[in-house]
Tab-separated table of C-alpha atoms and ligand atoms in Angstrom:
chain	number	residue	atom	x	y	z
D	1	MET	CA	129.148	-99.348	-219.158
D	2	GLN	CA	127.308	-98.467	-215.361
D	3	ASP	CA	127.288	-95.831	-213.159
D	4	SER	CA	130.627	-95.117	-211.233
D	5	LEU	CA	129.192	-91.655	-210.029
D	6	LEU	CA	126.048	-91.615	-207.507
D	7	THR	CA	124.557	-88.789	-206.950
D	8	LEU	CA	121.034	-87.101	-205.191
D	9	ASP	CA	119.904	-83.544	-205.497
D	10	ARG	CA	119.989	-81.154	-203.079
D	11	ARG	CA	116.416	-82.262	-201.990
D	12	ASP	CA	117.672	-85.847	-201.240
D	13	ILE	CA	119.420	-84.489	-197.802
D	14	PRO	CA	117.347	-86.854	-195.715
D	15	GLN	CA	114.519	-85.070	-193.473
D	16	LYS	CA	114.846	-86.733	-190.602
D	17	TRP	CA	117.935	-88.774	-188.545
D	18	TYR	CA	116.908	-91.888	-188.070
D	19	ASN	CA	117.565	-93.465	-183.895
D	20	VAL	CA	118.336	-97.341	-184.052
D	21	GLN	CA	117.984	-97.550	-179.346
D	22	ALA	CA	113.661	-97.870	-181.136
D	23	ASP	CA	114.562	-101.639	-182.564
D	24	LEU	CA	117.690	-102.417	-180.933
D	25	PRO	CA	117.538	-106.380	-180.086
D	26	THR	CA	117.854	-105.627	-176.181
D	27	PRO	CA	117.734	-101.898	-174.655
D	28	LEU	CA	120.870	-99.916	-173.981
D	29	ASP	CA	121.486	-99.935	-169.702
D	30	PRO	CA	121.038	-96.271	-168.051
D	31	PRO	CA	123.947	-94.797	-167.801
D	32	LEU	CA	125.618	-93.955	-163.973
D	33	HIS	CA	126.140	-91.300	-161.713
D	34	PRO	CA	130.412	-91.800	-160.818
D	35	GLY	CA	129.526	-90.948	-157.086
D	36	THR	CA	126.543	-93.627	-156.270
D	37	MET	CA	126.670	-95.314	-159.054
D	38	GLU	CA	122.603	-94.936	-159.893
D	39	PRO	CA	121.461	-94.150	-162.639
D	40	ILE	CA	121.565	-90.811	-163.784
D	41	THR	CA	119.279	-88.205	-163.740
D	42	MET	CA	118.150	-85.526	-165.810
D	43	ALA	CA	118.788	-82.477	-163.506
D	44	ASP	CA	122.814	-84.390	-163.466
D	45	MET	CA	123.285	-84.311	-166.553
D	46	GLU	CA	121.828	-80.809	-167.898
D	47	ARG	CA	124.672	-79.657	-165.683
D	48	ILE	CA	127.349	-80.170	-169.484
D	49	PHE	CA	124.144	-81.178	-172.121
D	50	PRO	CA	120.833	-78.928	-172.907
D	51	ALA	CA	117.820	-80.641	-172.503
D	52	ASN	CA	117.352	-80.933	-176.169
D	53	LEU	CA	120.181	-82.581	-176.931
D	54	LEU	CA	119.508	-85.095	-173.959
D	55	GLU	CA	116.009	-85.893	-174.814
D	56	GLN	CA	117.704	-87.252	-178.485
D	57	GLU	CA	120.236	-88.800	-176.114
D	58	MET	CA	117.297	-90.705	-174.131
D	59	SER	CA	114.710	-91.431	-176.770
D	60	VAL	CA	113.805	-94.574	-178.215
D	61	GLN	CA	111.841	-92.158	-181.008
D	62	ARG	CA	112.541	-93.400	-184.370
D	63	TRP	CA	112.914	-91.044	-186.440
D	64	PHE	CA	113.165	-87.193	-185.335
D	65	ASP	CA	112.880	-84.257	-187.713
D	66	ILE	CA	116.390	-82.473	-188.866
D	67	PRO	CA	115.998	-78.402	-188.419
D	68	GLU	CA	115.338	-76.499	-191.547
D	69	GLU	CA	118.386	-74.331	-190.360
D	70	VAL	CA	120.534	-77.447	-189.259
D	71	LEU	CA	119.481	-78.702	-193.616
D	72	ASP	CA	120.280	-75.766	-194.782
D	73	VAL	CA	124.200	-75.143	-193.451
D	74	LEU	CA	124.466	-79.513	-193.896
D	75	SER	CA	123.650	-79.096	-197.649
D	76	LEU	CA	126.498	-76.665	-197.863
D	77	TRP	CA	128.200	-79.922	-199.165
D	78	ARG	CA	125.309	-82.353	-198.898
D	79	PRO	CA	124.013	-84.986	-200.099
D	80	THR	CA	128.120	-86.464	-200.195
D	81	PRO	CA	129.627	-88.565	-202.730
D	82	LEU	CA	129.159	-92.246	-203.438
D	83	ILE	CA	131.458	-93.262	-205.745
D	84	ARG	CA	132.597	-96.982	-207.110
D	85	ALA	CA	136.307	-97.093	-206.781
D	86	ARG	CA	136.165	-98.675	-210.586
D	87	ARG	CA	140.427	-98.077	-211.037
D	88	LEU	CA	140.707	-99.754	-207.027
D	89	GLU	CA	139.058	-102.590	-208.640
D	90	LYS	CA	140.543	-103.025	-211.475
D	91	VAL	CA	144.210	-102.846	-209.380
D	92	LEU	CA	143.148	-105.310	-207.081
D	93	GLY	CA	141.279	-108.349	-210.284
D	94	THR	CA	138.695	-108.257	-207.936
D	95	PRO	CA	134.795	-109.145	-208.697
D	96	ALA	CA	133.667	-107.558	-206.102
D	97	GLN	CA	132.098	-103.549	-206.813
D	98	ILE	CA	134.086	-100.913	-203.875
D	99	TRP	CA	131.847	-98.347	-203.232
D	100	TYR	CA	132.944	-95.338	-200.795
D	101	LYS	CA	130.887	-92.883	-199.065
D	102	TYR	CA	133.021	-89.614	-198.967
D	103	GLU	CA	132.279	-87.568	-196.191
D	104	GLY	CA	135.894	-85.518	-196.859
D	105	VAL	CA	134.277	-83.253	-198.476
D	106	SER	CA	133.012	-81.151	-195.224
D	107	PRO	CA	134.784	-77.848	-194.687
D	108	ALA	CA	136.472	-79.993	-191.559
D	109	GLY	CA	136.733	-82.837	-193.938
D	110	SER	CA	135.133	-85.198	-191.577
D	111	HIS	CA	132.100	-86.008	-191.240
D	112	LYS	CA	132.164	-84.815	-187.643
D	113	THR	CA	130.925	-81.333	-189.396
D	114	ASN	CA	127.140	-83.555	-189.712
D	115	THR	CA	126.859	-83.082	-185.325
D	116	SER	CA	129.172	-79.953	-184.625
D	117	VAL	CA	126.435	-78.228	-186.968
D	118	ALA	CA	123.531	-79.959	-185.272
D	119	GLN	CA	124.749	-79.286	-181.613
D	120	ALA	CA	125.891	-75.378	-181.963
D	121	TRP	CA	122.130	-75.241	-183.633
D	122	PHE	CA	120.035	-76.855	-180.762
D	123	ASN	CA	122.875	-75.444	-178.438
D	124	LYS	CA	121.606	-71.961	-179.413
D	125	GLN	CA	117.560	-72.925	-178.845
D	126	ALA	CA	118.176	-74.335	-175.663
D	127	GLY	CA	119.966	-70.283	-174.565
D	128	ILE	CA	123.361	-70.841	-174.856
D	129	LYS	CA	125.628	-69.298	-175.609
D	130	ARG	CA	129.046	-70.518	-175.458
D	131	LEU	CA	130.410	-74.341	-176.461
D	132	ALA	CA	133.991	-76.170	-175.003
D	133	THR	CA	135.496	-78.908	-175.930
D	134	GLU	CA	138.624	-81.179	-176.203
D	135	THR	CA	140.649	-82.087	-179.214
D	136	GLY	CA	142.543	-84.680	-179.072
D	137	ALA	CA	144.188	-83.944	-182.891
D	138	GLY	CA	142.519	-81.390	-184.012
D	139	GLN	CA	139.126	-82.862	-186.770
D	140	TRP	CA	136.685	-82.530	-183.936
D	141	GLY	CA	137.723	-79.200	-182.540
D	142	CYS	CA	137.755	-77.841	-186.265
D	143	ALA	CA	134.192	-78.954	-186.791
D	144	LEU	CA	133.012	-77.400	-183.533
D	145	ALA	CA	135.053	-74.092	-184.665
D	146	PHE	CA	132.987	-74.546	-187.838
D	147	ALA	CA	129.429	-74.967	-186.652
D	148	CYS	CA	130.445	-72.203	-183.337
D	149	GLN	CA	131.064	-68.987	-185.662
D	150	THR	CA	128.000	-70.366	-188.147
D	151	PHE	CA	125.401	-69.215	-185.317
D	152	GLY	CA	127.903	-67.730	-183.739
D	153	LEU	CA	128.420	-69.548	-180.866
D	154	GLU	CA	131.842	-68.847	-178.997
D	155	CYS	CA	133.511	-71.660	-179.031
D	156	GLN	CA	136.559	-72.912	-176.570
D	157	VAL	CA	138.702	-75.472	-176.988
D	158	TYR	CA	140.961	-77.307	-174.769
D	159	MET	CA	143.226	-79.132	-177.058
D	160	VAL	CA	145.645	-82.151	-176.656
D	161	ARG	CA	149.519	-79.799	-175.276
D	162	VAL	CA	151.217	-82.469	-178.035
D	163	SER	CA	148.606	-81.975	-181.211
D	164	TYR	CA	148.887	-78.169	-180.176
D	165	ASN	CA	152.491	-77.834	-180.769
D	166	GLN	CA	152.360	-80.706	-183.523
D	167	LYS	CA	149.373	-80.016	-185.503
D	168	PRO	CA	149.031	-76.506	-186.537
D	169	TYR	CA	147.585	-76.436	-188.956
D	170	ARG	CA	144.189	-77.685	-187.428
D	171	ARG	CA	144.680	-74.670	-184.613
D	172	SER	CA	145.046	-72.278	-187.943
D	173	MET	CA	141.443	-73.701	-188.514
D	174	MET	CA	139.595	-73.533	-186.129
D	175	GLN	CA	141.300	-69.703	-184.765
D	176	LEU	CA	140.250	-68.577	-188.898
D	177	TRP	CA	136.259	-69.645	-187.607
D	178	ASP	CA	136.877	-67.413	-184.462
D	179	ALA	CA	137.527	-70.501	-181.843
D	180	LYS	CA	139.833	-69.927	-178.799
D	181	VAL	CA	142.162	-72.771	-179.131
D	182	ASP	CA	144.660	-73.616	-175.624
D	183	ALA	CA	146.870	-75.639	-175.124
D	184	SER	CA	145.878	-78.562	-172.767
D	185	PRO	CA	146.800	-78.170	-169.378
D	186	SER	CA	146.009	-75.426	-169.411
D	187	GLU	CA	146.159	-72.426	-167.387
D	188	LEU	CA	141.813	-71.985	-167.430
D	189	THR	CA	140.807	-74.121	-165.377
D	190	GLU	CA	141.481	-75.372	-161.764
D	191	PHE	CA	142.353	-79.680	-163.195
D	192	GLY	CA	144.381	-77.798	-165.738
D	193	ARG	CA	146.823	-76.183	-163.576
D	194	LYS	CA	146.917	-78.934	-161.183
D	195	ILE	CA	148.685	-81.008	-163.015
D	196	ARG	CA	151.048	-78.159	-164.737
D	197	ALA	CA	152.555	-77.342	-161.715
D	198	GLU	CA	152.239	-81.200	-161.103
D	199	HIS	CA	153.698	-81.824	-164.231
D	200	PRO	CA	155.632	-79.129	-165.429
D	201	ASP	CA	156.583	-80.632	-168.469
D	202	THR	CA	153.446	-83.384	-169.775
D	203	ASN	CA	152.227	-83.711	-173.553
D	204	GLY	CA	148.574	-83.741	-172.613
D	205	SER	CA	146.343	-86.350	-172.754
D	206	LEU	CA	142.617	-86.878	-173.668
D	207	GLY	CA	142.073	-87.505	-170.709
D	208	ILE	CA	143.172	-84.158	-168.970
D	209	ALA	CA	141.318	-81.946	-172.171
D	210	ILE	CA	137.605	-83.307	-171.271
D	211	SER	CA	138.581	-83.024	-167.666
D	212	GLU	CA	138.765	-79.318	-168.298
D	213	ALA	CA	136.625	-78.689	-171.062
D	214	VAL	CA	133.521	-80.411	-168.922
D	215	GLU	CA	134.613	-78.307	-165.663
D	216	ASP	CA	134.624	-75.226	-168.226
D	217	ALA	CA	131.247	-75.433	-168.439
D	218	LEU	CA	130.404	-76.645	-165.410
D	219	THR	CA	131.866	-73.521	-163.883
D	220	HIS	CA	130.569	-70.846	-166.902
D	221	PRO	CA	127.042	-69.495	-167.122
D	222	ASP	CA	125.444	-70.391	-170.368
D	223	THR	CA	128.458	-72.666	-170.934
D	224	LYS	CA	127.975	-76.478	-172.178
D	225	TYR	CA	129.872	-78.834	-173.237
D	226	ALA	CA	130.396	-80.868	-176.399
D	227	LEU	CA	131.440	-84.356	-177.600
D	228	GLY	CA	132.179	-85.191	-180.974
D	229	SER	CA	131.592	-89.078	-181.128
D	230	VAL	CA	131.074	-92.130	-178.857
D	231	LEU	CA	127.147	-90.644	-177.331
D	232	ASN	CA	123.434	-91.590	-178.555
D	233	HIS	CA	123.041	-88.134	-180.013
D	234	VAL	CA	126.261	-88.006	-181.573
D	235	ALA	CA	126.011	-91.435	-183.318
D	236	LEU	CA	122.449	-90.355	-184.778
D	237	HIS	CA	123.115	-86.599	-185.880
D	238	GLN	CA	125.727	-88.622	-188.177
D	239	THR	CA	122.365	-90.910	-189.704
D	240	VAL	CA	122.917	-88.573	-192.413
D	241	ILE	CA	125.507	-90.721	-194.435
D	242	GLY	CA	123.515	-94.330	-194.209
D	243	LEU	CA	120.373	-92.264	-194.912
D	244	GLU	CA	121.899	-90.659	-198.257
D	245	THR	CA	123.792	-94.650	-199.679
D	246	LYS	CA	120.886	-96.141	-198.859
D	247	GLU	CA	118.908	-93.938	-200.651
D	248	ALA	CA	120.957	-94.001	-203.281
D	249	PHE	CA	121.980	-97.643	-204.457
D	250	LYS	CA	118.394	-97.989	-203.775
D	251	ARG	CA	117.660	-95.510	-206.842
D	252	ALA	CA	120.299	-97.467	-209.258
D	253	GLY	CA	119.019	-100.504	-208.361
D	254	ILE	CA	122.379	-101.501	-205.848
D	255	LYS	CA	122.009	-104.048	-202.923
D	256	PRO	CA	125.184	-103.791	-200.403
D	257	ASP	CA	126.548	-107.024	-199.816
D	258	ILE	CA	128.954	-105.817	-197.403
D	259	LEU	CA	129.181	-102.041	-195.073
D	260	ILE	CA	132.569	-101.310	-193.697
D	261	GLY	CA	133.508	-98.512	-191.266
D	262	CYS	CA	136.343	-97.298	-188.972
D	263	ALA	CA	135.588	-96.941	-185.026
D	264	GLY	CA	136.987	-95.132	-182.381
D	265	GLY	CA	134.067	-94.088	-180.966
D	266	GLY	CA	131.788	-95.132	-183.019
D	267	SER	CA	130.423	-91.896	-184.561
D	268	ASN	CA	131.396	-92.498	-188.266
D	269	PHE	CA	130.626	-96.430	-188.297
D	270	ALA	CA	127.292	-95.720	-186.019
D	271	GLY	CA	125.748	-92.989	-189.092
D	272	PHE	CA	126.298	-95.191	-192.499
D	273	VAL	CA	125.581	-98.845	-191.440
D	274	PHE	CA	122.085	-98.212	-188.627
D	275	PRO	CA	120.195	-97.437	-191.387
D	276	PHE	CA	121.432	-100.624	-193.025
D	277	ALA	CA	121.213	-102.757	-189.990
D	278	ALA	CA	118.024	-101.801	-189.200
D	279	ASP	CA	116.677	-103.661	-191.755
D	280	LYS	CA	118.197	-106.585	-190.443
D	281	ILE	CA	117.140	-106.270	-186.852
D	282	ALA	CA	113.889	-106.596	-188.893
D	283	GLY	CA	115.229	-109.619	-190.666
D	284	GLU	CA	114.574	-108.164	-194.144
D	285	ALA	CA	118.339	-107.940	-195.495
D	286	ASP	CA	121.445	-110.339	-194.022
D	287	TYR	CA	123.894	-108.117	-194.879
D	288	ARG	CA	127.475	-108.377	-193.541
D	289	ILE	CA	128.919	-104.999	-191.338
D	290	ILE	CA	132.368	-104.554	-190.120
D	291	ALA	CA	133.230	-102.386	-187.849
D	292	VAL	CA	137.174	-101.840	-187.989
D	293	GLU	CA	139.184	-100.864	-185.690
D	294	PRO	CA	143.797	-100.038	-184.826
D	295	ALA	CA	144.853	-103.426	-183.694
D	296	ALA	CA	147.061	-101.459	-181.114
D	297	CYS	CA	143.251	-99.946	-179.889
D	298	PRO	CA	140.987	-103.442	-179.575
D	299	THR	CA	137.690	-101.836	-178.161
D	300	LEU	CA	135.814	-104.134	-179.786
D	301	THR	CA	137.818	-107.587	-180.489
D	302	GLN	CA	139.914	-107.198	-177.285
D	303	GLY	CA	137.687	-105.343	-174.771
D	304	GLU	CA	135.044	-106.545	-172.679
D	305	TYR	CA	131.534	-105.432	-171.879
D	306	ARG	CA	130.687	-103.451	-168.941
D	307	TYR	CA	130.213	-100.366	-167.558
D	308	ASP	CA	133.594	-97.406	-166.907
D	309	PHE	CA	133.875	-93.989	-167.570
D	310	GLY	CA	133.984	-91.968	-170.158
D	311	ASP	CA	137.143	-90.189	-169.728
D	312	THR	CA	140.223	-90.951	-167.294
D	313	ALA	CA	139.530	-89.239	-164.571
D	314	GLY	CA	136.730	-91.038	-163.502
D	315	SER	CA	134.697	-87.835	-163.413
D	316	THR	CA	131.882	-88.719	-166.526
D	317	PRO	CA	128.702	-90.939	-165.974
D	318	LEU	CA	129.531	-94.642	-167.382
D	319	MET	CA	128.824	-96.183	-169.659
D	320	LYS	CA	127.823	-99.468	-170.537
D	321	MET	CA	129.976	-99.820	-173.487
D	322	HIS	CA	133.790	-101.936	-174.767
D	323	THR	CA	136.235	-100.564	-173.104
D	324	LEU	CA	139.854	-101.391	-172.453
D	325	GLY	CA	139.887	-99.905	-169.416
D	326	HIS	CA	139.442	-96.135	-169.034
D	327	ASP	CA	142.873	-95.900	-167.707
D	328	PHE	CA	144.355	-97.764	-170.816
D	329	MET	CA	146.963	-95.474	-172.600
D	330	PRO	CA	146.852	-97.041	-176.492
D	331	PRO	CA	150.239	-97.546	-178.130
D	332	GLY	CA	151.107	-93.746	-180.128
D	333	ILE	CA	149.632	-95.032	-183.447
D	334	HIS	CA	149.517	-92.047	-186.155
D	335	ALA	CA	144.916	-92.799	-186.726
D	336	GLY	CA	144.707	-90.323	-183.854
D	337	GLY	CA	141.011	-90.287	-184.159
D	338	LEU	CA	140.289	-94.027	-183.520
D	339	ARG	CA	142.900	-94.114	-179.637
D	340	TYR	CA	140.200	-94.406	-177.848
D	341	HIS	CA	139.500	-96.554	-174.562
D	342	GLY	CA	135.810	-97.079	-174.746
D	343	MET	CA	133.277	-97.552	-177.601
D	344	SER	CA	129.570	-96.122	-178.173
D	345	GLN	CA	127.058	-97.513	-176.182
D	346	LEU	CA	124.726	-98.428	-179.206
D	347	VAL	CA	127.397	-99.707	-181.623
D	348	SER	CA	127.782	-102.210	-178.619
D	349	SER	CA	125.678	-103.711	-177.741
D	350	LEU	CA	124.592	-104.353	-181.510
D	351	TYR	CA	128.075	-105.922	-181.537
D	352	ASN	CA	127.255	-108.450	-178.416
D	353	ASP	CA	124.126	-109.367	-180.935
D	354	ASN	CA	125.602	-110.832	-183.788
D	355	VAL	CA	123.852	-107.669	-185.127
D	356	ILE	CA	127.315	-106.653	-186.346
D	357	GLU	CA	131.133	-107.966	-186.744
D	358	ALA	CA	134.427	-106.489	-186.141
D	359	THR	CA	138.220	-107.017	-186.745
D	360	ALA	CA	141.566	-105.141	-185.666
D	361	VAL	CA	144.387	-104.334	-188.066
D	362	GLN	CA	147.300	-103.204	-187.948
D	363	GLN	CA	149.269	-100.282	-188.958
D	364	ASN	CA	150.990	-100.972	-191.688
D	365	ALA	CA	149.058	-102.967	-193.871
D	366	VAL	CA	146.268	-100.025	-192.982
D	367	PHE	CA	148.642	-96.916	-194.702
D	368	GLU	CA	149.843	-99.784	-197.255
D	369	ALA	CA	146.193	-100.752	-198.186
D	370	ALA	CA	145.405	-95.851	-197.876
D	371	VAL	CA	148.548	-95.174	-200.772
D	372	MET	CA	147.056	-98.294	-203.010
D	373	PHE	CA	143.274	-96.320	-202.787
D	374	SER	CA	145.126	-92.459	-203.151
D	375	ARG	CA	147.798	-94.695	-206.314
D	376	SER	CA	144.037	-95.565	-207.941
D	377	GLU	CA	141.553	-92.940	-206.645
D	378	GLY	CA	142.889	-90.104	-206.515
D	379	ILE	CA	141.867	-89.219	-203.001
D	380	ILE	CA	144.831	-89.095	-199.690
D	381	PRO	CA	142.605	-90.231	-196.997
D	382	ALA	CA	142.565	-90.210	-193.624
D	383	PRO	CA	144.603	-92.656	-191.684
D	384	GLU	CA	141.423	-93.324	-189.287
D	385	SER	CA	139.629	-94.129	-192.803
D	386	SER	CA	142.469	-95.629	-193.853
D	387	HIS	CA	141.052	-99.051	-191.976
D	388	ALA	CA	137.608	-99.647	-193.584
D	389	ILE	CA	139.253	-99.495	-196.625
D	390	ARG	CA	142.025	-101.803	-195.303
D	391	THR	CA	139.030	-103.968	-194.691
D	392	ALA	CA	136.964	-103.446	-197.357
D	393	ILE	CA	140.285	-104.864	-199.796
D	394	ASP	CA	141.105	-107.649	-197.850
D	395	GLU	CA	136.377	-108.764	-198.908
D	396	ALA	CA	137.604	-107.446	-202.372
D	397	LEU	CA	140.220	-110.154	-202.752
D	398	ARG	CA	138.143	-112.947	-200.912
D	399	ALA	CA	135.209	-111.692	-203.082
D	400	LYS	CA	138.244	-112.825	-206.141
D	401	GLU	CA	139.446	-116.488	-204.417
D	402	ASN	CA	135.794	-117.226	-203.730
D	403	ASN	CA	134.823	-116.022	-207.046
D	404	GLU	CA	132.149	-114.282	-206.247
D	405	PRO	CA	130.480	-110.174	-207.075
D	406	LYS	CA	129.841	-109.266	-204.138
D	407	VAL	CA	128.967	-105.378	-203.551
D	408	ILE	CA	131.024	-103.511	-200.521
D	409	ALA	CA	130.749	-99.849	-199.853
D	410	PHE	CA	132.703	-98.140	-196.789
D	411	CYS	CA	132.388	-94.805	-195.138
D	412	LEU	CA	135.220	-92.746	-196.510
D	413	SER	CA	135.181	-90.808	-192.547
D	414	GLY	CA	137.498	-88.301	-193.928
D	415	HIS	CA	140.709	-86.901	-196.117
D	416	GLY	CA	144.532	-86.907	-195.109
D	417	PHE	CA	145.710	-83.502	-196.282
D	418	LEU	CA	146.717	-82.567	-192.242
D	419	ASP	CA	147.887	-86.422	-191.722
D	420	LEU	CA	150.333	-85.760	-194.735
D	421	ALA	CA	153.755	-86.586	-191.323
D	422	SER	CA	152.121	-89.267	-190.645
D	423	TYR	CA	152.764	-90.650	-194.010
D	424	ASP	CA	156.187	-90.014	-194.229
D	425	ALA	CA	156.411	-91.805	-191.453
D	426	TYR	CA	154.794	-94.833	-193.584
D	427	LEU	CA	157.122	-94.640	-196.566
D	428	ALA	CA	160.328	-94.048	-194.543
D	429	GLY	CA	159.633	-97.440	-193.391
D	430	LYS	CA	159.063	-95.884	-189.948
D	431	LEU	CA	156.019	-97.789	-188.407
D	432	GLU	CA	155.177	-100.182	-185.901
D	433	ASP	CA	152.993	-102.731	-185.604
D	434	ILE	CA	151.716	-103.885	-182.191
D	435	ASP	CA	151.942	-107.673	-180.905
D	436	PRO	CA	147.887	-107.653	-180.283
D	437	ALA	CA	149.228	-109.709	-177.369
D	438	MET	CA	150.529	-106.521	-176.156
D	439	ALA	CA	147.806	-104.161	-177.075
D	440	THR	CA	145.375	-103.999	-174.193
D	441	LYS	CA	148.207	-104.146	-171.830
D	442	SER	CA	149.533	-100.024	-170.291
D	443	ASP	CA	152.596	-98.853	-172.176
D	444	GLU	CA	153.143	-95.770	-170.094
M	1	PLP	C1	137.552	-88.341	-185.340
M	1	PLP	C2	137.624	-89.307	-186.888
M	1	PLP	C3	137.066	-90.657	-187.155
M	1	PLP	C4	136.933	-91.713	-185.213
M	1	PLP	O1	135.744	-91.364	-184.671
M	1	PLP	P1	134.428	-91.951	-185.078
M	1	PLP	O2	133.441	-91.682	-184.138
M	1	PLP	O3	134.904	-93.640	-184.549
M	1	PLP	O4	133.667	-92.018	-186.538
M	1	PLP	C5	137.619	-91.800	-187.865
M	1	PLP	N1	137.477	-90.736	-188.994
M	1	PLP	C6	138.089	-89.440	-189.349
M	1	PLP	C7	138.144	-88.778	-190.733
M	1	PLP	C8	138.040	-88.773	-187.904
M	1	PLP	O5	138.152	-87.545	-187.884
């Protein structure tokens, strides 16, 4: 019998990150300064990010060495397993092979630690003592808290107030890893105090929390800001996922046909597929590469490709990307990590050049797939990751209809142990699907 688990050795962890900017069919347009609308300078960017990460952000160099100390921490959970979902294949009765790369084995339970560890290390190298960030559902805050604690940096997390109150266990994780966590809007920043004075009962929002974290970085010496998705250097750090997958498939003599990832800001998708996209751009392979987004926040499938701000307040640089508009308020779907109005510039560019495709799925269909997966494979997936499972199942069923033995691989970006309230809501029949025609209209 063919293997069901492809494992690599610790010494097989990739030694370099892959930068798809070297191979883009169309180079990226530069980020713009929000005040002047002119291309932003390094000096402006260095107020919130260290120069070493900005170099990765802007560079078209194809490979970047992964520092030894970063590899050492990654090796706590990497290489991650690449598993064949044989029992799911059987339930579906498909001739297709379904493989998943499981990132839920990391300390914080998702792929986000791949970049938090790198970001903390490069900030430390730059002499930074403290990082400020925002977190919505809490996954990024946990990942950064772990990384800061590992390298002896202080960590300040602005957690959207509604999650702070509803997700106490994510807050506990951050505090256990020694981060300081405050509900946003907070009393710690001028912007937070202003919002609290005007709207004492606000639930907060990711946009407000970003504005607070950026203000914190601008007003404290030795403090920088860290972001868990969207940016080019974040996608770069995530390429360990795809590089490991490619190597493991190569050793097993397996050639994938379809590669799938869920896309919020685009980082786990980018990390999983970019090393394969490189072959496709070079004309050496013709994979289908599919980004899966929620029907309630259809950034690629319904958004416009244009310059937009990264935050709600309109204070960050503008980036050319697929966007639903920076004032877009997604309806309350349960995959908190996929509720971003914009998309990685790199993913947007590859979509625009037809290297990748995208699809949008409804949340009840997503949870149906998640339950099917947990009952056959045993892992309870994060609701975000379950978007990829939905599309993997749909492709496996299509392969069955056409009697094609396709090889399908998807990124299982995290586990769902701290998302059980969403599963409760699904099992109780309380989740609502979104009318696609209404999805891009604000529901505020
Ligand atoms: C944050 C998160 C996502 C979405 O972020 P991307 O940058 O699009 O990868 C997906 N899955 C999990 C488990 C997450 O925590």
